[in-house]
Short mmCIF file of C-alpha atoms in Angstrom, two decimals:
data_model
loop_
_atom_site.label_atom_id
_atom_site.label_comp_id
_atom_site.label_asym_id
_atom_site.label_seq_id
_atom_site.Cartn_x
_atom_site.Cartn_y
_atom_site.Cartn_z
CA UNK N 1 53.91 28.72 -85.22
CA UNK N 2 51.21 26.14 -86.01
CA UNK N 3 53.85 23.48 -86.40
CA UNK N 4 55.29 24.40 -83.00
CA UNK N 5 51.81 24.23 -81.38
CA UNK N 6 51.13 20.92 -83.08
CA UNK N 7 54.46 19.59 -81.86
CA UNK N 8 53.52 20.59 -78.31
CA UNK N 9 49.88 19.50 -78.37
CA UNK N 10 50.34 16.20 -80.18
CA UNK N 11 52.21 14.46 -77.32
CA UNK N 12 49.74 15.87 -74.82
CA UNK N 13 46.77 14.56 -76.84
CA UNK N 14 48.49 11.21 -77.29
CA UNK N 15 49.15 10.90 -73.55
CA UNK N 16 45.54 11.89 -72.81
CA UNK N 17 44.26 9.34 -75.33
CA UNK N 18 46.42 6.57 -73.84
CA UNK N 19 45.31 7.52 -70.31
CA UNK N 20 41.66 7.50 -71.36
CA UNK N 21 42.09 4.12 -73.05
CA UNK N 22 43.83 2.72 -69.97
CA UNK N 23 41.07 4.10 -67.71
CA UNK N 24 38.41 2.63 -69.98
CA UNK N 25 40.17 -0.74 -69.97
CA UNK N 26 40.41 -0.72 -66.18
CA UNK N 27 36.72 0.25 -65.88
CA UNK N 28 35.86 -2.60 -68.26
CA UNK N 29 37.93 -5.03 -66.24
CA UNK N 30 36.34 -3.85 -62.97
CA UNK N 31 32.86 -4.22 -64.45
CA UNK N 32 33.67 -7.71 -65.70
CA UNK N 33 35.00 -8.60 -62.26
CA UNK N 34 31.77 -7.39 -60.65
CA UNK N 35 29.62 -9.34 -63.11
CA UNK N 36 31.67 -12.51 -62.61
CA UNK N 37 31.34 -12.20 -58.84
CA UNK N 38 27.56 -11.72 -59.07
CA UNK N 39 27.27 -14.66 -61.47
CA UNK N 40 29.28 -16.87 -59.10
CA UNK N 41 26.97 -15.93 -56.19
CA UNK N 42 23.89 -16.83 -58.25
CA UNK N 43 25.41 -20.12 -59.37
CA UNK N 44 26.36 -21.03 -55.80
CA UNK N 45 22.84 -20.30 -54.50
CA UNK N 46 21.28 -22.31 -57.34
CA UNK N 47 23.46 -25.36 -56.79
CA UNK N 48 23.01 -25.08 -53.00
CA UNK N 49 19.24 -25.05 -53.60
CA UNK N 50 19.49 -28.25 -55.62
CA UNK N 51 21.64 -29.89 -52.97
CA UNK N 52 19.19 -28.98 -50.19
CA UNK N 53 16.19 -30.21 -52.20
CA UNK N 54 17.99 -33.52 -52.75
CA UNK N 55 18.76 -33.86 -49.04
CA UNK N 56 15.25 -32.72 -48.07
CA UNK N 57 13.68 -35.42 -50.20
CA UNK N 58 16.09 -37.95 -48.69
CA UNK N 59 15.20 -36.96 -45.11
CA UNK N 60 11.47 -37.17 -45.88
CA UNK N 61 12.01 -40.63 -47.38
CA UNK N 62 13.93 -41.72 -44.30
CA UNK N 63 11.26 -40.34 -41.95
CA UNK N 64 8.50 -42.59 -43.34
CA UNK N 65 10.67 -45.67 -42.75
CA UNK N 66 11.85 -44.83 -39.23
CA UNK N 67 10.44 -46.59 -36.21
CA UNK N 68 12.60 -44.95 -33.56
CA UNK N 69 10.91 -41.83 -32.20
CA UNK N 70 14.26 -40.26 -31.32
CA UNK N 71 15.54 -40.68 -34.88
CA UNK N 72 12.25 -39.40 -36.27
CA UNK N 73 12.59 -36.25 -34.20
CA UNK N 74 16.11 -35.75 -35.60
CA UNK N 75 14.91 -36.33 -39.16
CA UNK N 76 12.11 -33.78 -38.73
CA UNK N 77 14.57 -31.25 -37.37
CA UNK N 78 16.74 -31.80 -40.45
CA UNK N 79 13.73 -31.39 -42.76
CA UNK N 80 12.81 -28.15 -41.02
CA UNK N 81 16.31 -26.69 -41.36
CA UNK N 82 16.68 -27.80 -44.99
CA UNK N 83 13.29 -26.35 -45.96
CA UNK N 84 14.14 -22.96 -44.55
CA UNK N 85 17.68 -23.05 -45.94
CA UNK N 86 16.18 -23.77 -49.39
CA UNK N 87 13.92 -20.72 -49.00
CA UNK N 88 17.02 -18.67 -48.18
CA UNK N 89 18.72 -19.94 -51.37
CA UNK N 90 15.66 -18.95 -53.40
CA UNK N 91 15.85 -15.47 -51.88
CA UNK N 92 19.39 -15.07 -53.25
CA UNK N 93 18.31 -15.73 -56.85
CA UNK N 94 16.86 -13.09 -59.25
CA UNK N 95 13.37 -14.59 -59.16
CA UNK N 96 11.39 -11.57 -57.97
CA UNK N 97 9.49 -11.14 -61.25
CA UNK N 98 8.91 -14.79 -62.19
CA UNK N 99 6.24 -17.01 -60.61
CA UNK N 100 7.77 -19.25 -57.95
CA UNK N 101 5.45 -18.42 -55.05
CA UNK N 102 3.75 -21.83 -54.95
CA UNK N 103 7.06 -23.64 -54.59
CA UNK N 104 8.16 -21.24 -51.84
CA UNK N 105 4.84 -21.74 -50.01
CA UNK N 106 5.30 -25.51 -50.29
CA UNK N 107 8.72 -25.27 -48.64
CA UNK N 108 7.31 -23.02 -45.92
CA UNK N 109 4.54 -25.50 -45.16
CA UNK N 110 6.97 -28.43 -45.13
CA UNK N 111 9.18 -26.52 -42.69
CA UNK N 112 6.26 -25.64 -40.40
CA UNK N 113 4.93 -29.20 -40.43
CA UNK N 114 8.35 -30.73 -39.70
CA UNK N 115 8.97 -28.21 -36.92
CA UNK N 116 5.66 -28.98 -35.23
CA UNK N 117 6.36 -32.73 -35.30
CA UNK N 118 10.03 -32.40 -34.39
CA UNK N 119 9.66 -30.27 -31.24
CA UNK N 120 6.96 -32.30 -29.50
CA UNK N 121 7.48 -35.25 -27.19
CA UNK N 122 6.91 -38.16 -29.56
CA UNK N 123 6.88 -40.61 -26.66
CA UNK N 124 3.78 -38.92 -25.26
CA UNK N 125 2.31 -37.88 -28.62
CA UNK N 126 3.55 -40.27 -31.33
CA UNK N 127 3.11 -39.76 -35.05
CA UNK N 128 -0.52 -40.39 -36.05
CA UNK N 129 -1.61 -42.38 -39.13
CA UNK N 130 -2.79 -39.13 -40.71
CA UNK N 131 0.60 -37.48 -40.13
CA UNK N 132 2.40 -40.52 -41.54
CA UNK N 133 0.20 -40.21 -44.65
CA UNK N 134 1.14 -36.51 -44.86
CA UNK N 135 4.85 -37.39 -44.66
CA UNK N 136 4.42 -39.98 -47.40
CA UNK N 137 2.66 -37.44 -49.63
CA UNK N 138 5.36 -34.84 -48.97
CA UNK N 139 8.06 -37.35 -49.88
CA UNK N 140 6.45 -38.01 -53.29
CA UNK N 141 5.90 -34.30 -53.95
CA UNK N 142 9.45 -33.39 -52.92
CA UNK N 143 10.69 -36.10 -55.29
CA UNK N 144 8.87 -34.44 -58.21
CA UNK N 145 10.42 -31.08 -57.37
CA UNK N 146 13.88 -32.61 -56.88
CA UNK N 147 13.71 -34.40 -60.26
CA UNK N 148 12.63 -31.25 -62.13
CA UNK N 149 15.27 -29.15 -60.41
CA UNK N 150 17.94 -31.76 -61.17
CA UNK N 151 16.95 -31.72 -64.86
CA UNK N 152 17.20 -27.92 -64.89
CA UNK N 153 20.58 -28.10 -63.16
CA UNK N 154 21.88 -30.45 -65.86
CA UNK N 155 20.81 -27.97 -68.56
CA UNK N 156 22.49 -25.10 -66.74
CA UNK N 157 25.76 -27.04 -66.48
CA UNK N 158 25.77 -28.66 -69.93
CA UNK N 159 24.80 -25.48 -71.78
CA UNK N 160 26.81 -23.15 -69.55
CA UNK N 161 23.76 -20.94 -68.91
CA UNK N 162 24.30 -17.69 -67.01
CA UNK N 163 22.11 -16.25 -64.29
CA UNK N 164 23.03 -12.69 -65.26
CA UNK N 165 21.24 -13.35 -68.56
CA UNK N 166 18.19 -14.52 -66.60
CA UNK N 167 18.18 -11.29 -64.60
CA UNK N 168 18.41 -9.28 -67.82
CA UNK N 169 15.68 -11.31 -69.55
CA UNK N 170 13.30 -10.95 -66.61
CA UNK N 171 13.87 -7.21 -66.28
CA UNK N 172 13.64 -6.48 -70.02
CA UNK N 173 11.02 -9.13 -70.89
CA UNK N 174 13.17 -10.00 -73.91
CA UNK N 175 11.44 -12.90 -75.68
CA UNK N 176 14.48 -13.64 -77.88
CA UNK N 177 16.85 -14.49 -75.03
CA UNK N 178 17.43 -18.02 -73.77
CA UNK N 179 14.70 -18.56 -71.17
CA UNK N 180 15.61 -22.13 -70.20
CA UNK N 181 16.13 -21.25 -66.53
CA UNK N 182 12.98 -19.11 -66.34
CA UNK N 183 10.91 -21.84 -68.01
CA UNK N 184 12.40 -24.43 -65.66
CA UNK N 185 11.35 -22.53 -62.55
CA UNK N 186 7.90 -21.85 -64.03
CA UNK N 187 7.51 -25.59 -64.63
CA UNK N 188 8.43 -26.41 -61.02
CA UNK N 189 5.95 -23.81 -59.77
CA UNK N 190 3.22 -25.24 -62.03
CA UNK N 191 3.93 -28.78 -60.83
CA UNK N 192 3.53 -27.66 -57.21
CA UNK N 193 0.21 -25.96 -58.03
CA UNK N 194 -1.08 -29.27 -59.42
CA UNK N 195 -0.15 -31.30 -56.34
CA UNK N 196 -3.16 -32.89 -54.58
CA UNK N 197 -4.08 -31.17 -51.32
CA UNK N 198 -2.12 -32.37 -48.28
CA UNK N 199 -3.55 -32.58 -44.77
CA UNK N 200 -1.11 -30.26 -42.98
CA UNK N 201 -2.78 -30.62 -39.59
CA UNK N 202 -4.27 -27.97 -37.29
CA UNK N 203 -1.01 -26.26 -36.30
CA UNK N 204 0.11 -25.39 -39.84
CA UNK N 205 -3.44 -24.53 -40.89
CA UNK N 206 -3.82 -22.22 -37.88
CA UNK N 207 -0.60 -20.42 -38.88
CA UNK N 208 -1.93 -19.79 -42.37
CA UNK N 209 -5.31 -18.63 -41.08
CA UNK N 210 -3.49 -16.25 -38.75
CA UNK N 211 -1.44 -14.93 -41.67
CA UNK N 212 -4.62 -14.21 -43.65
CA UNK N 213 -6.44 -12.70 -40.67
CA UNK N 214 -3.61 -10.38 -39.69
CA UNK N 215 -4.05 -8.42 -42.94
CA UNK N 216 -7.46 -7.30 -41.69
CA UNK N 217 -5.78 -5.64 -38.70
CA UNK N 218 -4.09 -3.09 -40.95
CA UNK N 219 -5.81 0.29 -40.51
CA UNK N 220 -5.59 3.40 -42.65
CA UNK N 221 -6.55 4.86 -46.00
CA UNK N 222 -5.95 3.52 -49.49
CA UNK N 223 -3.01 5.37 -51.05
CA UNK N 224 -2.63 6.26 -54.73
CA UNK N 225 0.14 5.04 -57.05
CA UNK N 226 1.65 8.54 -56.98
CA UNK N 227 1.69 8.52 -53.17
CA UNK N 228 3.39 5.11 -53.30
CA UNK N 229 6.17 6.59 -55.47
CA UNK N 230 6.54 9.54 -53.11
CA UNK N 231 6.92 7.26 -50.09
CA UNK N 232 9.58 5.21 -51.83
CA UNK N 233 11.43 8.37 -52.89
CA UNK N 234 11.38 9.64 -49.29
CA UNK N 235 12.47 6.27 -47.88
CA UNK N 236 15.52 5.96 -50.12
CA UNK N 237 16.55 9.61 -50.29
CA UNK N 238 15.56 10.32 -53.88
CA UNK N 239 14.86 13.96 -54.75
CA UNK N 240 12.01 13.12 -57.13
CA UNK N 241 9.84 10.27 -58.37
CA UNK N 242 11.15 10.64 -61.93
CA UNK N 243 11.82 7.27 -63.59
CA UNK N 244 9.67 5.33 -61.10
CA UNK N 245 7.10 2.82 -62.37
CA UNK N 246 4.19 1.46 -60.31
CA UNK N 247 2.07 -1.67 -60.70
CA UNK N 248 -0.67 -2.90 -58.39
CA UNK N 249 -0.49 -6.54 -57.26
CA UNK N 250 -3.75 -8.20 -56.27
CA UNK N 251 -2.33 -11.70 -55.88
CA UNK N 252 -0.86 -13.01 -52.64
CA UNK N 253 -2.02 -12.57 -49.06
CA UNK N 254 -2.53 -8.81 -49.37
CA UNK N 255 -2.66 -6.17 -52.17
CA UNK N 256 0.49 -4.12 -52.74
CA UNK N 257 1.99 -1.51 -54.98
CA UNK N 258 5.28 -2.53 -56.60
CA UNK N 259 7.53 0.44 -57.33
CA UNK N 260 10.47 -0.03 -59.68
CA UNK N 261 13.27 2.33 -60.67
CA UNK N 262 16.86 2.18 -61.91
CA UNK N 263 19.59 2.24 -59.26
CA UNK N 264 23.38 2.05 -59.46
CA UNK N 265 25.04 0.12 -62.30
CA UNK N 266 21.67 0.29 -64.09
CA UNK N 267 20.37 -2.33 -61.65
CA UNK N 268 16.64 -2.25 -60.91
CA UNK N 269 15.39 -1.45 -57.41
CA UNK N 270 12.11 -3.11 -56.43
CA UNK N 271 9.93 -2.05 -53.49
CA UNK N 272 6.54 -3.37 -52.34
CA UNK N 273 4.16 -1.27 -50.21
CA UNK N 274 0.75 -2.10 -48.80
CA UNK N 275 -2.04 -0.31 -50.66
CA UNK N 276 -3.50 0.53 -47.24
CA UNK N 277 -1.47 3.27 -45.53
CA UNK N 278 1.62 2.59 -47.68
CA UNK N 279 3.74 0.47 -45.34
CA UNK N 280 6.97 -0.75 -46.98
CA UNK N 281 7.02 -4.53 -46.62
CA UNK N 282 9.79 -5.54 -49.01
CA UNK N 283 12.66 -4.03 -50.99
CA UNK N 284 15.61 -5.45 -52.92
CA UNK N 285 18.51 -3.83 -54.76
CA UNK N 286 20.86 -6.53 -56.00
CA UNK N 287 24.09 -4.79 -57.03
CA UNK N 288 27.60 -6.17 -56.41
CA UNK N 289 29.55 -4.58 -53.56
CA UNK N 290 33.25 -4.90 -54.39
CA UNK N 291 34.85 -2.97 -51.51
CA UNK N 292 34.32 -2.73 -47.77
CA UNK N 293 34.69 0.78 -46.38
CA UNK N 294 32.27 0.76 -43.43
CA UNK N 295 32.42 -1.11 -40.14
CA UNK N 296 29.48 -3.18 -38.95
CA UNK N 297 28.70 -0.51 -36.33
CA UNK N 298 28.56 2.16 -39.04
CA UNK N 299 26.32 -0.05 -41.17
CA UNK N 300 24.06 -0.69 -38.18
CA UNK N 301 23.74 3.07 -37.67
CA UNK N 302 22.69 3.46 -41.32
CA UNK N 303 20.11 0.66 -40.97
CA UNK N 304 18.65 2.18 -37.80
CA UNK N 305 18.42 5.65 -39.37
CA UNK N 306 16.62 4.15 -42.35
CA UNK N 307 14.07 2.40 -40.12
CA UNK N 308 13.44 5.60 -38.18
CA UNK N 309 12.98 7.53 -41.44
CA UNK N 310 10.24 5.17 -42.66
CA UNK N 311 8.52 5.15 -39.26
CA UNK N 312 9.68 1.72 -37.99
CA UNK N 313 10.89 2.89 -34.59
CA UNK N 314 11.93 1.23 -31.32
CA UNK N 315 13.63 -1.57 -33.25
CA UNK N 316 16.47 -3.47 -31.56
CA UNK N 317 19.11 -5.44 -33.50
CA UNK N 318 19.36 -9.05 -32.33
CA UNK N 319 21.71 -10.65 -34.87
CA UNK N 320 23.77 -9.93 -37.96
CA UNK N 321 25.55 -11.60 -40.82
CA UNK N 322 28.06 -10.44 -43.43
CA UNK N 323 28.32 -11.90 -46.93
CA UNK N 324 30.02 -10.41 -49.99
CA UNK N 325 30.55 -7.02 -48.30
CA UNK N 326 26.84 -6.74 -47.45
CA UNK N 327 25.72 -6.66 -43.80
CA UNK N 328 22.34 -8.16 -42.90
CA UNK N 329 20.75 -7.11 -39.61
CA UNK N 330 17.77 -8.74 -37.93
CA UNK N 331 15.66 -6.44 -35.76
CA UNK N 332 12.74 -6.96 -33.38
CA UNK N 333 10.43 -4.39 -31.89
CA UNK N 334 11.28 -3.66 -28.26
CA UNK N 335 8.42 -2.45 -26.08
CA UNK N 336 9.79 -1.41 -22.71
CA UNK N 337 11.91 -4.40 -21.65
CA UNK N 338 10.10 -6.91 -23.88
CA UNK N 339 11.51 -8.19 -27.19
CA UNK N 340 8.53 -8.84 -29.50
CA UNK N 341 9.79 -11.43 -31.98
CA UNK N 342 6.61 -11.56 -34.12
CA UNK N 343 7.29 -7.88 -34.94
CA UNK N 344 10.58 -8.59 -36.68
CA UNK N 345 12.29 -7.36 -39.83
CA UNK N 346 15.60 -7.58 -41.67
CA UNK N 347 17.71 -4.87 -43.33
CA UNK N 348 20.66 -5.30 -45.71
CA UNK N 349 23.30 -2.56 -45.95
CA UNK N 350 26.13 -2.19 -48.48
CA UNK N 351 29.48 -1.86 -46.72
CA UNK N 352 30.97 0.35 -49.44
CA UNK N 353 28.65 3.36 -49.06
CA UNK N 354 26.00 2.45 -46.47
CA UNK N 355 23.23 2.12 -49.03
CA UNK N 356 20.19 0.07 -47.97
CA UNK N 357 19.99 -2.91 -50.33
CA UNK N 358 17.20 -4.95 -48.84
CA UNK N 359 14.25 -4.91 -46.45
CA UNK N 360 11.86 -7.66 -45.35
CA UNK N 361 9.26 -6.21 -42.99
CA UNK N 362 5.90 -7.95 -43.48
CA UNK N 363 6.12 -9.62 -40.05
CA UNK N 364 6.62 -6.23 -38.42
CA UNK N 365 3.82 -4.55 -40.37
CA UNK N 366 1.14 -7.20 -39.76
CA UNK N 367 1.88 -8.40 -36.22
CA UNK N 368 1.36 -5.19 -34.24
CA UNK N 369 0.13 -5.86 -30.69
CA UNK N 370 0.31 -4.04 -27.36
CA UNK N 371 2.32 -5.96 -24.75
CA UNK N 372 3.24 -3.03 -22.52
CA UNK N 373 0.79 -4.01 -19.75
CA UNK N 374 1.45 -7.75 -19.69
CA UNK N 375 3.31 -8.95 -16.61
CA UNK N 376 4.91 -12.40 -16.24
CA UNK N 377 3.59 -14.73 -13.54
CA UNK N 378 7.03 -16.31 -13.10
CA UNK N 379 10.19 -14.37 -12.30
CA UNK N 380 13.38 -14.85 -14.31
CA UNK N 381 14.84 -16.78 -11.36
CA UNK N 382 11.88 -19.16 -11.32
CA UNK N 383 12.02 -19.66 -15.09
CA UNK N 384 15.79 -20.25 -14.93
CA UNK N 385 15.13 -23.50 -13.02
CA UNK N 386 13.67 -24.97 -16.22
CA UNK N 387 16.85 -24.28 -18.21
CA UNK N 388 19.61 -26.86 -18.68
CA UNK N 389 22.09 -26.20 -15.82
CA UNK N 390 25.02 -26.70 -18.21
CA UNK N 391 24.02 -23.60 -20.19
CA UNK N 392 26.39 -20.74 -19.37
CA UNK N 393 24.10 -17.73 -19.43
CA UNK N 394 25.21 -14.52 -21.11
CA UNK N 395 21.89 -12.70 -21.24
CA UNK N 396 18.22 -12.99 -20.32
CA UNK N 397 15.17 -10.85 -21.02
CA UNK N 398 11.42 -11.00 -21.59
CA UNK N 399 10.25 -11.89 -25.08
CA UNK N 400 7.07 -12.58 -27.04
CA UNK N 401 7.08 -15.51 -29.49
CA UNK N 402 4.57 -17.76 -31.22
CA UNK N 403 3.83 -21.10 -29.57
CA UNK N 404 3.22 -24.28 -31.58
CA UNK N 405 -0.46 -23.36 -32.05
CA UNK N 406 0.30 -19.96 -33.49
CA UNK N 407 -0.57 -18.01 -30.33
CA UNK N 408 1.61 -15.19 -29.07
CA UNK N 409 3.01 -15.99 -25.60
CA UNK N 410 5.16 -14.07 -23.13
CA UNK N 411 8.42 -15.86 -22.30
CA UNK N 412 11.69 -15.48 -20.46
CA UNK N 413 14.45 -15.67 -23.09
CA UNK N 414 17.80 -17.07 -22.01
CA UNK N 415 20.91 -16.79 -24.19
CA UNK N 416 23.98 -18.86 -23.41
CA UNK N 417 26.59 -21.36 -24.56
CA UNK N 418 27.31 -25.08 -24.17
CA UNK N 419 30.59 -26.50 -25.50
CA UNK N 420 31.24 -23.39 -27.53
CA UNK N 421 27.83 -23.50 -29.25
CA UNK N 422 25.38 -20.62 -28.75
CA UNK N 423 21.74 -21.30 -27.86
CA UNK N 424 18.64 -19.38 -26.95
CA UNK N 425 15.77 -20.83 -24.97
CA UNK N 426 12.27 -19.51 -24.35
CA UNK N 427 10.49 -20.45 -21.12
CA UNK N 428 6.77 -19.62 -20.88
CA UNK N 429 6.51 -16.79 -18.34
CA UNK N 430 3.12 -18.07 -17.13
CA UNK N 431 3.46 -21.86 -17.12
CA UNK N 432 7.23 -22.48 -16.95
CA UNK N 433 7.07 -24.76 -20.02
CA UNK N 434 9.96 -24.81 -22.48
CA UNK N 435 8.40 -23.27 -25.60
CA UNK N 436 11.35 -23.19 -27.98
CA UNK N 437 15.07 -23.93 -28.16
CA UNK N 438 17.26 -22.68 -30.98
CA UNK N 439 20.93 -23.18 -31.77
CA UNK N 440 22.33 -20.00 -33.29
CA UNK N 441 24.38 -21.20 -36.25
CA UNK N 442 27.29 -19.08 -37.42
CA UNK N 443 26.07 -19.44 -40.99
CA UNK N 444 22.81 -17.78 -40.02
CA UNK N 445 24.39 -14.78 -38.33
CA UNK N 446 25.86 -13.73 -35.02
CA UNK N 447 24.01 -12.53 -31.96
CA UNK N 448 24.29 -8.83 -31.14
#
């Protein structure tokens, strides 16, 4: 009898063992595929960052030698775009727990300075001696950063260093792991901190003063670390705060609580909240998304529900992008018929299960203003006369933006196309002046 049972059960056990082994192998292969894809994304962002820093330094060098005001305007526009593209590359790297804030601030200032010079009429207001000195200083400083980044890039290539190891080392604080990449970024950040002070001019300085002052506008009570964990648990649909860790950050423009916990694939989820009233200003969950099961409309619905759940209501999507099965939506606060661009935020949604994977909302949290009673002096028809007649209009509305001096102004926004390219223009609703023109690049997302 036992022999008969053994004869029956043995093939069954063998088949089950083979099936389990096959399943385990497939799971291992899938996991390896996910890790390889994530590593490739990190490597691409890192090498793109190096390329943009090289081109940025080149454009700054060209700008101090140019005599043509038209070419200078073009060079400044290129510097502005490269500076902000470099910041985007940095945002795609696992650098959240290592110091790189000084380098990011440097790029932000370079972008703001170049934008302010590039958009003005250089025939009426040419580059001053002080601004030329600023450009010369920026060229030398960008050269230092470019050289250090190039040296780090050579080490990464020659030693075949992996970014997934960096992410693991940062999260685990493992001192025994190869920290070449981490040390390289720390060195760049330290170099930037030691740069002599640059005269950025009143426009950039006013922007930074405004950024510091806006923190004082935040009203409410100081929350506790436990309350911070509870708000994060509610925001992301967790039943409890078990496994959450909180640290208080006093550095930066405003104090925050950083809440960390383990998400899918044992990947850490990081969320920052203001210590006053517990507003969520930033969140990132960097897991690979291998399959696309949701449409963009479904993902947008998930993003909107999430914003409503955390109290960020009356938000209107204005553009989107899709990379690696992750949809990124840009929202602005809509008050009546007015789009308030200073109150903007971005949400990332995984297209496999609709999970929120990222939030950047500091602009929304700190720029709250009441525009419901402001009325434009010029009608849309009157403002339209200031727009290039070749622009084929697809949409127009009222909008609030920042002018070059950092003031919020009411504008008529016009969206349209010229030669297949999409543009948006902002005409001051009081003066009729052209405040801002932007070409909507496909790489930066599509207009909704």
